[in-house]
Coordinates of C-alpha atoms and ligand atoms in Angstrom, one line a residue:
M1 CA 0.3 0.2 0.1
R2 CA 2.8 2.3 0.8
T3 CA 5.6 3.6 -1.6
Q4 CA 8.2 4.5 1.1
Y5 CA 8.4 4.7 5.2
S6 CA 8.8 7.6 6.6
N7 CA 12.3 7.2 7.1
E8 CA 12.8 7.4 3.2
I9 CA 11.0 10.5 2.7
T10 CA 13.9 13.2 2.4
P11 CA 13.9 16.8 0.9
S12 CA 15.4 15.8 -1.9
L13 CA 12.2 14.2 -2.8
D14 CA 10.5 17.7 -2.8
G15 CA 7.5 18.1 -5.2
K16 CA 7.1 14.1 -5.6
S17 CA 3.9 12.1 -4.8
V18 CA 4.1 9.5 -2.1
S19 CA 1.7 7.1 -0.1
L20 CA 2.5 6.5 3.5
C21 CA 0.7 4.2 6.0
G22 CA 1.0 4.0 9.4
W23 CA -0.4 5.3 13.1
I24 CA -1.5 8.4 14.1
H25 CA 1.1 9.5 17.1
E26 CA 0.2 13.3 17.2
I27 CA -2.4 15.2 16.2
R28 CA -2.0 19.4 16.6
D29 CA -4.8 21.7 15.6
M30 CA -3.9 25.2 15.3
G31 CA -7.0 26.3 13.8
K32 CA -6.0 27.1 10.1
L33 CA -3.0 24.9 10.1
K34 CA -3.3 21.2 11.2
F35 CA -0.4 19.0 11.8
L36 CA -0.6 14.9 11.7
I37 CA 2.7 13.0 13.0
L38 CA 2.2 10.0 11.3
R39 CA 4.2 6.8 12.8
D40 CA 5.6 3.7 10.9
R41 CA 8.3 1.2 11.5
G42 CA 11.1 3.5 9.8
G43 CA 10.2 6.7 12.3
F44 CA 8.0 9.7 12.3
I45 CA 7.0 12.3 9.3
Q46 CA 4.9 15.5 10.0
I47 CA 1.9 16.0 7.7
T48 CA 0.8 19.7 7.4
A49 CA -2.7 20.6 6.1
K50 CA -3.1 24.1 5.6
A51 CA -7.0 25.4 5.4
G52 CA -7.5 27.1 1.9
T53 CA -4.8 24.8 0.1
C54 CA -5.8 21.7 1.4
D55 CA -9.2 20.0 0.3
Q56 CA -11.7 20.0 2.9
S57 CA -12.3 16.2 3.1
V58 CA -8.8 16.1 4.6
L59 CA -9.5 18.6 7.0
N60 CA -12.9 16.9 8.0
T61 CA -10.9 13.6 8.3
I62 CA -8.3 15.3 10.4
N63 CA -11.0 16.7 12.8
E64 CA -12.5 13.2 13.0
V65 CA -9.4 10.9 13.2
S66 CA -8.1 9.7 17.2
R67 CA -4.6 9.1 17.9
E68 CA -3.0 5.5 17.3
S69 CA -5.8 5.2 14.2
V70 CA -4.5 3.5 11.3
V71 CA -4.4 5.5 8.3
D72 CA -3.6 5.5 4.8
I73 CA -2.0 9.5 3.6
K74 CA -1.4 9.7 -0.1
G75 CA 0.3 13.7 -0.2
I76 CA 3.3 15.9 -1.9
V77 CA 6.5 15.8 -0.2
R78 CA 7.6 19.4 0.8
K79 CA 10.7 20.6 1.9
N80 CA 10.2 22.7 5.2
E81 CA 13.3 23.9 7.2
K82 CA 11.0 24.2 10.0
A83 CA 9.7 20.5 9.7
P84 CA 11.5 17.9 11.7
N85 CA 14.4 16.6 9.3
N86 CA 13.2 19.3 7.0
V87 CA 10.4 18.1 5.2
E88 CA 7.0 17.1 5.5
I89 CA 3.6 16.1 3.8
S90 CA 1.0 18.2 2.1
P91 CA -1.9 15.4 2.3
V92 CA -4.0 15.1 -0.7
S93 CA -6.0 12.3 0.8
I94 CA -6.4 10.6 4.5
D95 CA -8.3 7.4 4.7
I96 CA -8.9 6.2 8.2
I97 CA -8.2 2.2 7.6
S98 CA -8.8 1.4 11.5
K99 CA -10.2 3.7 13.9
S100 CA -8.6 3.6 17.3
G101 CA -10.5 3.7 20.7
S102 CA -9.9 6.2 23.6
P103 CA -8.7 6.8 25.8
L104 CA -5.6 4.7 25.0
P105 CA -4.6 1.8 27.8
L106 CA -0.8 3.2 27.3
D107 CA 0.7 6.5 25.9
V108 CA 2.8 5.6 23.1
T109 CA 4.5 9.3 22.9
A110 CA 5.7 8.3 26.5
K111 CA 5.2 11.8 27.8
V112 CA 3.8 9.4 31.0
D113 CA 6.1 6.8 31.9
A114 CA 4.1 3.4 32.7
D115 CA 5.3 0.6 35.1
I116 CA 6.8 -2.4 33.7
D117 CA 3.2 -4.5 34.6
T118 CA 1.0 -1.9 32.6
R119 CA 3.4 -2.0 29.9
L120 CA 3.4 -5.8 29.6
N121 CA -0.5 -5.8 30.2
N122 CA -0.8 -3.7 26.8
R123 CA 2.3 -5.0 25.2
F124 CA 1.1 -4.8 21.8
M125 CA 0.7 -1.0 22.3
D126 CA 4.0 -0.7 24.1
L127 CA 6.1 -2.1 21.4
R128 CA 4.5 0.8 19.1
K129 CA 7.1 2.9 21.2
P130 CA 10.5 3.3 18.9
E131 CA 12.7 2.8 21.7
I132 CA 11.1 -0.3 22.7
A133 CA 10.7 -1.4 19.1
A134 CA 14.6 -0.7 18.7
I135 CA 15.2 -3.6 21.7
F136 CA 13.6 -6.3 19.5
K137 CA 15.2 -5.2 16.1
I138 CA 18.7 -5.4 17.9
R139 CA 17.5 -8.9 19.0
S140 CA 16.9 -9.8 15.7
K141 CA 20.2 -8.9 14.6
I142 CA 22.2 -10.6 17.3
L143 CA 20.2 -13.8 16.3
S144 CA 21.1 -13.5 12.8
A145 CA 24.9 -12.6 13.4
G146 CA 24.8 -15.9 15.6
R147 CA 23.4 -17.8 12.9
E148 CA 25.7 -16.7 10.1
F149 CA 28.5 -17.4 12.4
L150 CA 27.3 -20.7 12.9
L151 CA 26.7 -21.5 9.5
K152 CA 30.0 -20.2 8.3
N153 CA 31.7 -22.6 10.9
G154 CA 29.8 -25.8 9.4
F155 CA 27.0 -25.9 11.6
I156 CA 23.5 -27.8 10.8
E157 CA 20.7 -26.3 11.8
I158 CA 18.3 -28.8 14.1
H159 CA 15.0 -28.9 15.8
T160 CA 14.5 -31.3 18.6
P161 CA 11.4 -32.1 20.6
K162 CA 9.8 -30.0 23.2
I163 CA 7.8 -32.5 24.6
I164 CA 9.8 -34.8 26.2
A165 CA 9.6 -37.9 28.8
S166 CA 12.7 -37.3 31.0
A167 CA 14.6 -34.4 32.6
S168 CA 17.5 -33.5 30.1
E169 CA 19.5 -31.3 33.3
G170 CA 18.7 -33.9 35.8
G171 CA 16.9 -31.0 38.0
T172 CA 13.5 -31.2 39.2
E173 CA 12.6 -27.9 37.2
L174 CA 10.4 -29.4 34.7
F175 CA 6.7 -28.5 33.8
P176 CA 4.5 -31.6 33.5
I177 CA 2.1 -31.9 30.8
S178 CA -0.7 -34.6 30.0
Y179 CA 0.3 -36.2 27.0
F180 CA -3.2 -38.5 26.3
D181 CA -2.8 -40.8 29.0
R182 CA 0.8 -40.4 30.4
E183 CA 2.7 -37.6 31.8
A184 CA 5.1 -35.8 29.6
Y185 CA 7.3 -32.4 30.4
L186 CA 8.3 -29.5 28.5
A187 CA 12.0 -29.7 27.5
Q188 CA 14.2 -28.0 29.6
S189 CA 16.9 -28.0 27.0
P190 CA 17.8 -30.0 23.8
Q191 CA 20.7 -31.4 25.6
L192 CA 20.1 -35.3 25.0
Y193 CA 19.2 -34.8 21.7
K194 CA 21.7 -32.7 20.5
Q195 CA 24.4 -35.2 22.1
M196 CA 22.4 -38.2 20.1
M197 CA 22.9 -35.9 17.0
M198 CA 27.0 -36.4 17.5
S199 CA 26.5 -39.8 17.5
S200 CA 24.5 -39.7 14.2
G201 CA 27.8 -38.2 12.4
F202 CA 26.3 -34.7 12.2
D203 CA 29.4 -33.3 14.0
R204 CA 28.5 -29.8 14.3
V205 CA 24.8 -28.9 14.9
Y206 CA 23.0 -25.7 16.5
E207 CA 19.5 -25.2 17.5
I208 CA 17.8 -21.8 18.4
T209 CA 15.3 -23.1 21.0
N210 CA 12.9 -22.4 23.8
Y211 CA 13.6 -23.7 27.3
F212 CA 11.0 -24.2 29.3
R213 CA 12.2 -24.0 33.4
A214 CA 9.5 -24.3 36.2
E215 CA 12.0 -22.5 38.4
E216 CA 10.4 -20.6 41.6
H217 CA 13.0 -17.9 41.3
D218 CA 11.4 -14.1 40.9
T219 CA 14.3 -12.3 40.1
R220 CA 15.8 -9.7 37.4
R221 CA 17.6 -12.3 35.0
H222 CA 15.3 -15.3 35.9
L223 CA 12.1 -16.3 33.7
N224 CA 10.3 -19.6 33.0
E225 CA 10.7 -19.6 29.4
V226 CA 13.5 -18.4 27.3
V227 CA 15.3 -18.8 24.1
A228 CA 18.9 -20.6 23.7
I229 CA 21.5 -20.8 21.0
D230 CA 22.4 -24.4 21.8
A231 CA 25.3 -25.9 20.0
E232 CA 27.1 -29.4 20.2
I233 CA 30.5 -30.3 18.4
S234 CA 31.9 -33.5 17.7
F235 CA 35.6 -34.5 17.5
I236 CA 37.1 -32.4 20.3
K237 CA 40.5 -32.5 21.9
D238 CA 38.9 -31.1 25.3
E239 CA 36.3 -28.1 26.4
N240 CA 38.9 -25.6 25.3
D241 CA 37.9 -26.3 21.6
V242 CA 34.3 -25.3 22.5
M243 CA 35.2 -22.4 24.2
G244 CA 36.9 -21.4 20.9
F245 CA 33.7 -21.4 19.3
L246 CA 31.5 -19.5 21.8
E247 CA 34.0 -16.9 22.1
G248 CA 33.6 -16.3 18.1
L249 CA 30.4 -16.3 18.5
I250 CA 29.6 -14.3 21.3
L251 CA 31.9 -11.6 19.8
S252 CA 30.5 -11.8 16.4
I253 CA 27.2 -11.4 18.7
I254 CA 28.4 -8.4 20.3
K255 CA 29.7 -6.8 17.3
S256 CA 26.6 -6.8 15.4
A257 CA 24.8 -5.4 18.3
A258 CA 27.2 -2.4 18.5
E259 CA 26.6 -1.9 14.4
C260 CA 22.8 -1.2 15.2
K261 CA 23.5 2.6 15.2
T262 CA 19.9 3.8 14.5
E263 CA 18.5 1.7 17.1
L264 CA 21.3 2.6 19.8
D265 CA 20.5 6.2 19.1
I266 CA 17.1 5.8 20.1
L267 CA 17.9 3.8 23.1
K268 CA 20.9 6.4 23.7
K269 CA 22.9 3.4 24.6
E270 CA 26.3 2.4 23.6
I271 CA 28.0 -0.9 23.4
N272 CA 31.8 -1.8 23.7
V273 CA 33.2 -5.0 21.9
P274 CA 35.4 -6.6 24.3
G275 CA 38.7 -8.1 22.8
D276 CA 39.5 -11.6 23.5
I277 CA 38.1 -13.5 26.6
K278 CA 39.9 -14.3 30.0
K279 CA 39.6 -17.5 31.3
I280 CA 39.5 -17.9 35.3
T281 CA 39.4 -21.1 36.9
Y282 CA 36.6 -21.8 39.3
D283 CA 39.2 -21.9 42.1
K284 CA 40.7 -18.8 41.2
A285 CA 37.6 -17.1 41.0
L286 CA 36.8 -18.1 44.7
K287 CA 40.1 -16.7 45.5
L288 CA 39.7 -13.2 43.6
L289 CA 36.2 -13.1 45.3
E290 CA 37.9 -13.8 49.1
E291 CA 40.4 -11.2 48.3
N292 CA 37.5 -8.7 47.8
G293 CA 35.6 -9.7 51.1
K294 CA 33.2 -12.3 49.4
V295 CA 33.6 -15.8 50.6
V296 CA 32.1 -18.8 48.8
P297 CA 32.5 -22.1 50.1
W298 CA 34.6 -24.4 47.7
G299 CA 31.7 -26.7 45.8
A300 CA 29.0 -24.1 46.1
D301 CA 27.7 -22.3 43.0
I302 CA 28.8 -18.8 42.8
D303 CA 25.8 -16.8 43.5
T304 CA 24.0 -13.8 42.2
E305 CA 26.0 -11.4 44.1
G306 CA 29.4 -13.1 43.8
E307 CA 28.8 -13.0 39.9
K308 CA 28.5 -9.5 40.0
F309 CA 31.6 -8.9 42.4
L310 CA 33.3 -10.9 40.0
G311 CA 32.4 -9.1 37.1
D312 CA 33.7 -6.1 38.6
I313 CA 36.8 -7.4 39.5
V314 CA 37.4 -9.1 35.8
M315 CA 36.6 -5.3 34.7
K316 CA 39.1 -3.6 36.7
R317 CA 41.5 -6.3 36.4
Y318 CA 41.6 -7.3 33.1
N319 CA 39.2 -4.6 31.4
S320 CA 36.9 -7.0 29.8
G321 CA 33.4 -7.4 30.1
L322 CA 33.2 -11.2 29.5
C323 CA 35.4 -13.6 31.0
F324 CA 34.9 -18.0 31.3
I325 CA 35.0 -19.8 34.6
T326 CA 36.5 -23.0 34.0
R327 CA 36.8 -26.6 35.9
Y328 CA 34.0 -26.6 38.2
P329 CA 33.6 -28.9 40.7
L330 CA 32.0 -31.8 39.3
R331 CA 29.7 -32.1 41.8
I332 CA 27.5 -29.0 40.7
K333 CA 27.6 -30.1 37.3
P334 CA 25.3 -32.3 35.3
F335 CA 25.2 -35.9 34.8
Y336 CA 26.7 -35.8 31.1
T337 CA 29.6 -33.5 32.2
M338 CA 33.2 -35.0 31.3
P339 CA 35.4 -35.1 34.7
H340 CA 38.6 -33.7 34.6
D341 CA 39.6 -36.0 37.9
S342 CA 37.5 -37.1 40.8
E343 CA 37.1 -33.5 42.2
Y344 CA 36.8 -31.2 39.0
S345 CA 35.1 -31.5 35.6
R346 CA 35.5 -30.1 32.2
S347 CA 33.1 -27.5 32.3
F348 CA 32.5 -23.4 31.9
D349 CA 30.4 -20.7 32.5
L350 CA 30.7 -17.5 30.0
E351 CA 30.5 -14.3 32.5
Y352 CA 29.2 -11.2 30.7
K353 CA 29.3 -8.1 33.1
G354 CA 28.8 -10.0 36.0
V355 CA 25.9 -12.4 34.9
E356 CA 26.0 -16.0 33.5
I357 CA 25.1 -16.0 29.9
S358 CA 26.2 -19.4 28.6
S359 CA 27.4 -22.6 30.3
G360 CA 29.1 -25.7 28.4
G361 CA 31.8 -28.0 28.4
Q362 CA 33.2 -31.5 27.5
R363 CA 30.7 -34.3 27.6
I364 CA 31.4 -37.8 28.9
H365 CA 31.2 -40.2 25.4
D366 CA 31.7 -43.3 27.4
Y367 CA 28.9 -45.4 27.8
N368 CA 30.1 -47.0 31.3
L369 CA 31.1 -43.8 32.7
L370 CA 27.9 -42.1 31.6
V371 CA 26.0 -44.7 33.3
E372 CA 28.1 -44.5 36.6
R373 CA 27.7 -40.8 36.7
I374 CA 24.1 -40.9 35.9
K375 CA 23.9 -43.1 39.5
E376 CA 25.9 -41.0 41.3
C377 CA 23.9 -38.2 40.6
N378 CA 20.8 -40.2 42.1
L379 CA 19.2 -40.5 38.9
N380 CA 18.0 -43.8 37.1
P381 CA 19.5 -44.9 33.7
E382 CA 16.3 -46.6 33.0
N383 CA 14.9 -43.3 32.2
F384 CA 17.8 -42.5 30.1
G385 CA 17.6 -45.5 27.7
F386 CA 17.1 -43.9 24.3
Y387 CA 19.8 -41.4 25.3
L388 CA 22.4 -44.0 26.6
N389 CA 21.9 -46.5 23.4
A390 CA 23.5 -43.7 21.3
F391 CA 26.6 -44.1 23.5
R392 CA 26.4 -48.0 22.8
Y393 CA 27.2 -48.0 19.2
G394 CA 30.1 -45.5 18.5
M395 CA 29.9 -41.9 20.1
P396 CA 33.0 -39.6 19.5
P397 CA 34.4 -36.8 22.2
H398 CA 32.2 -34.3 21.9
G399 CA 30.9 -31.2 23.9
G400 CA 28.9 -27.5 23.4
F401 CA 27.3 -25.1 24.9
G402 CA 23.7 -23.5 25.7
L403 CA 23.6 -19.8 25.2
G404 CA 21.0 -17.7 26.7
I405 CA 19.6 -14.8 24.4
E406 CA 17.4 -13.0 27.1
R407 CA 20.7 -12.8 29.1
V408 CA 22.9 -11.9 26.4
M409 CA 20.3 -8.9 25.3
M410 CA 20.0 -7.6 29.4
Q411 CA 23.5 -7.3 29.5
L412 CA 23.8 -5.8 26.2
L413 CA 21.5 -3.1 27.0
D414 CA 21.5 -3.0 30.5
L415 CA 17.8 -3.9 31.0
S416 CA 15.8 -6.2 33.2
I417 CA 15.1 -9.4 31.4
R418 CA 11.4 -9.2 31.0
E419 CA 12.2 -5.9 28.9
V420 CA 14.0 -8.0 26.1
V421 CA 10.9 -10.6 25.8
L422 CA 7.9 -10.0 23.9
F423 CA 5.4 -11.6 26.0
P424 CA 7.4 -12.6 29.2
R425 CA 6.4 -16.1 31.0
D426 CA 7.6 -15.1 34.6
R427 CA 6.3 -16.6 38.1
H428 CA 3.0 -14.3 38.1
R429 CA 2.7 -13.9 34.1
L430 CA 0.7 -16.3 31.9
T431 CA -0.7 -13.7 29.7
P432 CA -0.5 -12.0 27.0
Ligands
AMO501 P1 22.2 -23.8 31.7 O1 20.7 -24.4 32.4 O2 23.2 -23.4 32.3 O3 22.9 -25.1 30.7 O4 21.5 -22.7 30.5 C1 22.2 -22.4 29.4 C2 21.8 -20.7 29.6 O5 20.7 -20.5 29.3 C3 19.9 -19.5 30.1 N1 19.0 -19.7 31.0 C4 18.2 -18.8 31.5 N2 17.7 -17.6 31.1 C5 17.1 -17.0 31.8 N3 16.4 -17.5 32.8 C6 16.2 -18.8 32.9 N4 15.3 -19.5 34.0 C7 17.5 -19.5 32.4 N5 18.0 -21.0 32.6 C8 18.7 -21.0 31.6 C9 21.6 -18.8 30.9 C10 22.5 -20.1 31.1 O6 23.9 -19.9 30.8 N6 22.5 -28.1 28.4 C11 23.0 -26.9 29.2 C12 23.7 -26.2 28.2 C13 25.2 -26.8 27.7 O7 25.9 -27.5 28.6 O8 25.2 -27.2 26.5 C14 22.1 -26.0 30.0 O9 20.9 -25.6 29.9 O10 22.2 -17.9 29.8

């Protein structure tokens, strides 16, 4: 229906006929002079109607139209130094395609700041704000950059089931669902299936996928449904090979976000692309924390506060926002993690500005060791029959990671996790 987006209208088009479609962002009636601000995906453009020079039907429509109505405007481009971006449209016709009700549930002009719950309850309208839409344009860009990096490196995209029969992470954070006459669960991650693909000889696979986690957490950085880039790689020497791929992936993601100049200008944010990523062992991380007055007992997970502390220390010492924490105690990692020795594992977490954005490592590829570890983690090998079978008939050494997109986005833009998901699912929110 349209010939251009608003941001494509420049003074050089002076005198040209155009057709624009979008929403009425603002209406200003100065009597004989009436202004509309039209908003579309590209931005804003001023529509200026003068009594006397403009058709009466156009003036009547402007009197009738309400804010946020959807319109189709045909008109002539006029150069005007007083108009925003030195250009405006002199309207020839205005069709109201869909009249908006009023009062509006949310003020799109953002003169009144709404609280996050009101915003999320009216998300369709919240997303009309350019600064909110900008977040999701960046999100789309980083996913494309991630996909491009993986495809360039020979990864094959897969899709694994989201309705599963047994836990993949060994924990209890599962959402049960009824599957005909049986109980099933929503997938916590593609972990078991992406590993099985290594036995199938796919060598390098990835999936951009939803995780469903029935965690009770009600925090700034947890949701019950998230999206992650999951990858698995065969014929690795050890976990360092996996970290190499993850480093390439995250750096290309951050670089692509830093290149979103238009969106970052709208958001008034800047993104620094870190250099290479520092590796710190778990033991060293605990030591650094202790030196700075925060004691984490050996064998415990580094909590939210500890991660934040560590992020600050790493920034001060190494001038980097990113660091790997490696060689975690075996006892706090899932059953599929390759042991380094009896105490430590070949696993890692990737921290970005003091928040875990990814975890991964080398996996066990030996059938007997895997069964042993499943038992040691108080799980029943019988529940993992279909998975274990893939280890009995030729399984290469392999490893992989899961990179949480919401965590990456919130750290990139310094926002809370609810802000970077279209329709977040948390402890209290199941709609919209
Ligand atoms: P893990 O459970 O650490 O590892 O998840 C990987 C990454 O996913 C994101 N994430 C979450 N983000 C927000 N809210 C949540 N509730 C949430 N849960 C997970 C985080 C986290 O780092 N199978 C392994 C990955 C692997 O080893 O390949 C796994 O799922 O960014």
